[in-house]
PDB file of C-alpha atoms in Angstrom:
ATOM      1  CA  MET A   1      71.500  77.917 147.625  1.00  0.00           C
ATOM      2  CA  HIS A   2      69.450  78.973 150.630  1.00  0.00           C
ATOM      3  CA  ILE A   3      65.710  79.256 151.008  1.00  0.00           C
ATOM      4  CA  LEU A   4      64.974  82.087 153.386  1.00  0.00           C
ATOM      5  CA  PHE A   5      61.936  83.414 155.169  1.00  0.00           C
ATOM      6  CA  THR A   6      62.875  87.057 155.442  1.00  0.00           C
ATOM      7  CA  GLU A   7      61.683  90.584 154.897  1.00  0.00           C
ATOM      8  CA  ASP A   8      65.165  91.755 153.869  1.00  0.00           C
ATOM      9  CA  ILE A   9      64.488  91.908 150.129  1.00  0.00           C
ATOM     10  CA  ASP A  10      65.578  94.367 147.450  1.00  0.00           C
ATOM     11  CA  TRP A  11      62.050  95.103 146.243  1.00  0.00           C
ATOM     12  CA  GLN A  12      63.167  97.274 143.320  1.00  0.00           C
ATOM     13  CA  GLY A  13      65.536  94.483 142.223  1.00  0.00           C
ATOM     14  CA  LEU A  14      62.705  91.958 142.440  1.00  0.00           C
ATOM     15  CA  ARG A  15      60.390  94.214 140.428  1.00  0.00           C
ATOM     16  CA  THR A  16      63.111  94.652 137.796  1.00  0.00           C
ATOM     17  CA  ALA A  17      63.530  90.865 137.586  1.00  0.00           C
ATOM     18  CA  PHE A  18      59.761  90.317 137.341  1.00  0.00           C
ATOM     19  CA  THR A  19      59.483  92.984 134.651  1.00  0.00           C
ATOM     20  CA  THR A  20      62.456  91.607 132.716  1.00  0.00           C
ATOM     21  CA  TYR A  21      60.995  88.088 132.703  1.00  0.00           C
ATOM     22  CA  ASN A  22      57.348  89.196 132.239  1.00  0.00           C
ATOM     23  CA  ILE A  23      56.098  88.048 135.638  1.00  0.00           C
ATOM     24  CA  ARG A  24      53.175  90.237 136.766  1.00  0.00           C
ATOM     25  CA  ASN A  25      55.062  93.318 135.694  1.00  0.00           C
ATOM     26  CA  GLU A  26      52.096  95.658 136.135  1.00  0.00           C
ATOM     27  CA  ARG A  27      52.778  96.048 139.881  1.00  0.00           C
ATOM     28  CA  SER A  28      54.817  98.919 141.245  1.00  0.00           C
ATOM     29  CA  THR A  29      57.679  98.274 143.670  1.00  0.00           C
ATOM     30  CA  LYS A  30      55.401  99.357 146.525  1.00  0.00           C
ATOM     31  CA  GLN A  31      52.599  97.026 145.402  1.00  0.00           C
ATOM     32  CA  LEU A  32      54.998  94.105 145.030  1.00  0.00           C
ATOM     33  CA  SER A  33      56.441  94.717 148.493  1.00  0.00           C
ATOM     34  CA  GLN A  34      52.969  95.010 149.985  1.00  0.00           C
ATOM     35  CA  ALA A  35      51.757  91.797 148.317  1.00  0.00           C
ATOM     36  CA  PHE A  36      54.659  89.777 149.708  1.00  0.00           C
ATOM     37  CA  LYS A  37      54.569  91.378 153.167  1.00  0.00           C
ATOM     38  CA  GLN A  38      50.855  90.617 153.520  1.00  0.00           C
ATOM     39  CA  SER A  39      51.379  86.957 152.633  1.00  0.00           C
ATOM     40  CA  GLN A  40      51.950  84.308 155.284  1.00  0.00           C
ATOM     41  CA  GLY A  41      55.382  82.637 155.029  1.00  0.00           C
ATOM     42  CA  CYS A  42      56.931  83.773 151.733  1.00  0.00           C
ATOM     43  CA  CYS A  43      59.925  81.886 150.326  1.00  0.00           C
ATOM     44  CA  PHE A  44      62.942  83.649 148.843  1.00  0.00           C
ATOM     45  CA  SER A  45      65.861  81.681 147.373  1.00  0.00           C
ATOM     46  CA  HIS A  46      69.324  83.203 147.309  1.00  0.00           C
ATOM     47  CA  ILE A  47      72.743  82.223 146.062  1.00  0.00           C
ATOM     48  CA  ASP A  48      75.225  84.429 147.843  1.00  0.00           C
ATOM     49  CA  ASP A  49      73.556  87.868 147.696  1.00  0.00           C
ATOM     50  CA  MET A  50      71.588  87.198 144.500  1.00  0.00           C
ATOM     51  CA  LEU A  51      67.832  86.617 144.733  1.00  0.00           C
ATOM     52  CA  ILE A  52      67.081  83.703 142.394  1.00  0.00           C
ATOM     53  CA  GLY A  53      63.575  82.585 143.367  1.00  0.00           C
ATOM     54  CA  THR A  54      60.303  83.511 145.038  1.00  0.00           C
ATOM     55  CA  ALA A  55      57.053  81.841 146.048  1.00  0.00           C
ATOM     56  CA  ARG A  56      54.290  83.129 148.275  1.00  0.00           C
ATOM     57  CA  PRO A  57      50.948  81.967 149.642  1.00  0.00           C
ATOM     58  CA  VAL A  58      47.723  83.951 149.492  1.00  0.00           C
ATOM     59  CA  SER A  59      45.461  82.466 152.127  1.00  0.00           C
ATOM     60  CA  ASN A  60      42.095  82.846 153.801  1.00  0.00           C
ATOM     61  CA  HIS A  61      43.880  81.447 156.895  1.00  0.00           C
ATOM     62  CA  THR A  62      41.342  78.665 157.371  1.00  0.00           C
ATOM     63  CA  HIS A  63      41.366  76.051 154.619  1.00  0.00           C
ATOM     64  CA  CYS A  64      42.342  77.530 151.222  1.00  0.00           C
ATOM     65  CA  THR A  65      45.619  78.859 149.888  1.00  0.00           C
ATOM     66  CA  CYS A  66      46.540  80.111 146.444  1.00  0.00           C
ATOM     67  CA  ILE A  67      50.245  79.895 145.653  1.00  0.00           C
ATOM     68  CA  ALA A  68      51.457  82.951 143.758  1.00  0.00           C
ATOM     69  CA  ASP A  69      54.581  84.572 142.330  1.00  0.00           C
ATOM     70  CA  VAL A  70      56.505  81.332 141.886  1.00  0.00           C
ATOM     71  CA  TRP A  71      59.573  82.474 139.994  1.00  0.00           C
ATOM     72  CA  THR A  72      63.129  81.256 139.453  1.00  0.00           C
ATOM     73  CA  TYR A  73      65.843  83.261 137.726  1.00  0.00           C
ATOM     74  CA  PRO A  74      66.159  81.666 134.244  1.00  0.00           C
ATOM     75  CA  ALA A  75      69.817  80.609 134.624  1.00  0.00           C
ATOM     76  CA  PHE A  76      68.820  78.546 137.692  1.00  0.00           C
ATOM     77  CA  ARG A  77      65.663  76.881 136.368  1.00  0.00           C
ATOM     78  CA  ARG A  78      65.211  73.100 136.275  1.00  0.00           C
ATOM     79  CA  ARG A  79      67.511  72.618 139.280  1.00  0.00           C
ATOM     80  CA  GLY A  80      64.794  71.935 141.850  1.00  0.00           C
ATOM     81  CA  ILE A  81      64.695  75.449 143.315  1.00  0.00           C
ATOM     82  CA  ALA A  82      60.991  76.079 142.696  1.00  0.00           C
ATOM     83  CA  MET A  83      60.226  72.546 143.912  1.00  0.00           C
ATOM     84  CA  ARG A  84      62.076  73.183 147.202  1.00  0.00           C
ATOM     85  CA  MET A  85      60.295  76.501 147.733  1.00  0.00           C
ATOM     86  CA  LEU A  86      56.891  74.969 147.007  1.00  0.00           C
ATOM     87  CA  ARG A  87      57.498  72.011 149.307  1.00  0.00           C
ATOM     88  CA  GLU A  88      58.561  74.374 152.059  1.00  0.00           C
ATOM     89  CA  LEU A  89      55.408  76.471 151.611  1.00  0.00           C
ATOM     90  CA  LEU A  90      53.208  73.375 151.658  1.00  0.00           C
ATOM     91  CA  ARG A  91      55.035  71.999 154.698  1.00  0.00           C
ATOM     92  CA  ARG A  92      54.528  75.218 156.640  1.00  0.00           C
ATOM     93  CA  LEU A  93      50.866  75.696 155.716  1.00  0.00           C
ATOM     94  CA  HIS A  94      48.320  73.220 156.990  1.00  0.00           C
ATOM     95  CA  HIS A  95      45.346  73.988 154.786  1.00  0.00           C
ATOM     96  CA  TYR A  96      43.299  71.359 153.033  1.00  0.00           C
ATOM     97  CA  HIS A  97      43.119  72.995 149.594  1.00  0.00           C
ATOM     98  CA  PHE A  98      45.911  74.572 147.588  1.00  0.00           C
ATOM     99  CA  TYR A  99      45.375  76.308 144.266  1.00  0.00           C
ATOM    100  CA  VAL A 100      47.817  77.501 141.625  1.00  0.00           C
ATOM    101  CA  LEU A 101      47.336  79.454 138.393  1.00  0.00           C
ATOM    102  CA  THR A 102      50.182  78.611 136.055  1.00  0.00           C
ATOM    103  CA  ASP A 103      51.305  78.537 132.466  1.00  0.00           C
ATOM    104  CA  PRO A 104      50.903  75.060 130.933  1.00  0.00           C
ATOM    105  CA  LEU A 105      54.707  74.901 130.614  1.00  0.00           C
ATOM    106  CA  TRP A 106      54.946  74.316 134.382  1.00  0.00           C
ATOM    107  CA  LEU A 107      52.231  71.662 134.818  1.00  0.00           C
ATOM    108  CA  ASP A 108      54.809  68.897 135.372  1.00  0.00           C
ATOM    109  CA  LEU A 109      56.410  70.820 138.250  1.00  0.00           C
ATOM    110  CA  TYR A 110      53.130  71.014 140.115  1.00  0.00           C
ATOM    111  CA  ALA A 111      52.159  67.425 139.261  1.00  0.00           C
ATOM    112  CA  LYS A 112      55.378  66.221 140.951  1.00  0.00           C
ATOM    113  CA  ILE A 113      54.179  67.635 144.250  1.00  0.00           C
ATOM    114  CA  GLY A 114      50.617  66.356 144.125  1.00  0.00           C
ATOM    115  CA  PHE A 115      48.634  68.947 142.179  1.00  0.00           C
ATOM    116  CA  THR A 116      46.097  67.830 139.595  1.00  0.00           C
ATOM    117  CA  LEU A 117      44.137  69.763 137.000  1.00  0.00           C
ATOM    118  CA  ALA A 118      40.761  70.973 138.171  1.00  0.00           C
ATOM    119  CA  ASP A 119      37.874  69.343 136.328  1.00  0.00           C
ATOM    120  CA  LYS A 120      36.124  71.136 133.459  1.00  0.00           C
ATOM    121  CA  GLN A 121      38.092  74.342 133.555  1.00  0.00           C
ATOM    122  CA  PRO A 122      38.445  76.786 130.728  1.00  0.00           C
ATOM    123  CA  ILE A 123      41.965  77.710 129.730  1.00  0.00           C
ATOM    124  CA  SER A 124      42.101  81.456 129.258  1.00  0.00           C
ATOM    125  CA  MET A 125      44.970  83.835 128.594  1.00  0.00           C
ATOM    126  CA  GLY A 126      47.503  80.988 128.704  1.00  0.00           C
ATOM    127  CA  LYS A 127      46.760  80.206 132.357  1.00  0.00           C
ATOM    128  CA  THR A 128      45.507  76.893 133.672  1.00  0.00           C
ATOM    129  CA  ARG A 129      43.856  76.457 137.051  1.00  0.00           C
ATOM    130  CA  LEU A 130      45.258  73.640 139.147  1.00  0.00           C
ATOM    131  CA  VAL A 131      43.876  72.244 142.351  1.00  0.00           C
ATOM    132  CA  GLY A 132      45.782  70.034 144.781  1.00  0.00           C
ATOM    133  CA  ARG A 133      44.338  68.244 147.734  1.00  0.00           C
ATOM    134  CA  THR A 134      46.769  67.961 150.629  1.00  0.00           C
ATOM    135  CA  PRO A 135      49.829  66.421 148.925  1.00  0.00           C
ATOM    136  CA  ARG A 136      50.995  63.117 150.363  1.00  0.00           C
ATOM    137  CA  PHE A 137      53.935  64.570 152.278  1.00  0.00           C
ATOM    138  CA  ILE A 138      51.704  66.900 154.338  1.00  0.00           C
ATOM    139  CA  LYS A 139      49.678  65.756 157.285  1.00  0.00           C
ATOM    140  CA  PRO A 140      46.499  67.768 157.877  1.00  0.00           C
ATOM    141  CA  PRO A 141      46.080  69.204 161.390  1.00  0.00           C
ATOM    142  CA  GLY A 142      44.022  67.478 164.055  1.00  0.00           C
TER     143      GLY A 142
END
């Protein structure tokens, strides 16, 4: 398994996978491509030629980053792929605050890399807001 930082992605294949597994399936292929291309330092995991995982940052490029589109192909889940992609994103980005919106099913994944639940947040539409302050394996700049 390789984690790549590349633009060489089959965007229609990714949209089909997202649609199949109900991940933000309202976006067109063009919108999906644009969202990833406008993000700083996207992660794509491959085994051979098969795309099996994605993660991307949405940043204000100063101190806040929201991590989005974290996805692993179901047959490869619970093997540390999402964890490796997230750690690589956090290693490459030197912001002080990271945010993630996730389904409660994945809270343990984010807790393992230093995220904690934000205080007094409403849970709506099955999504929970998480906030992580610079996880312990990241040194802030300066």
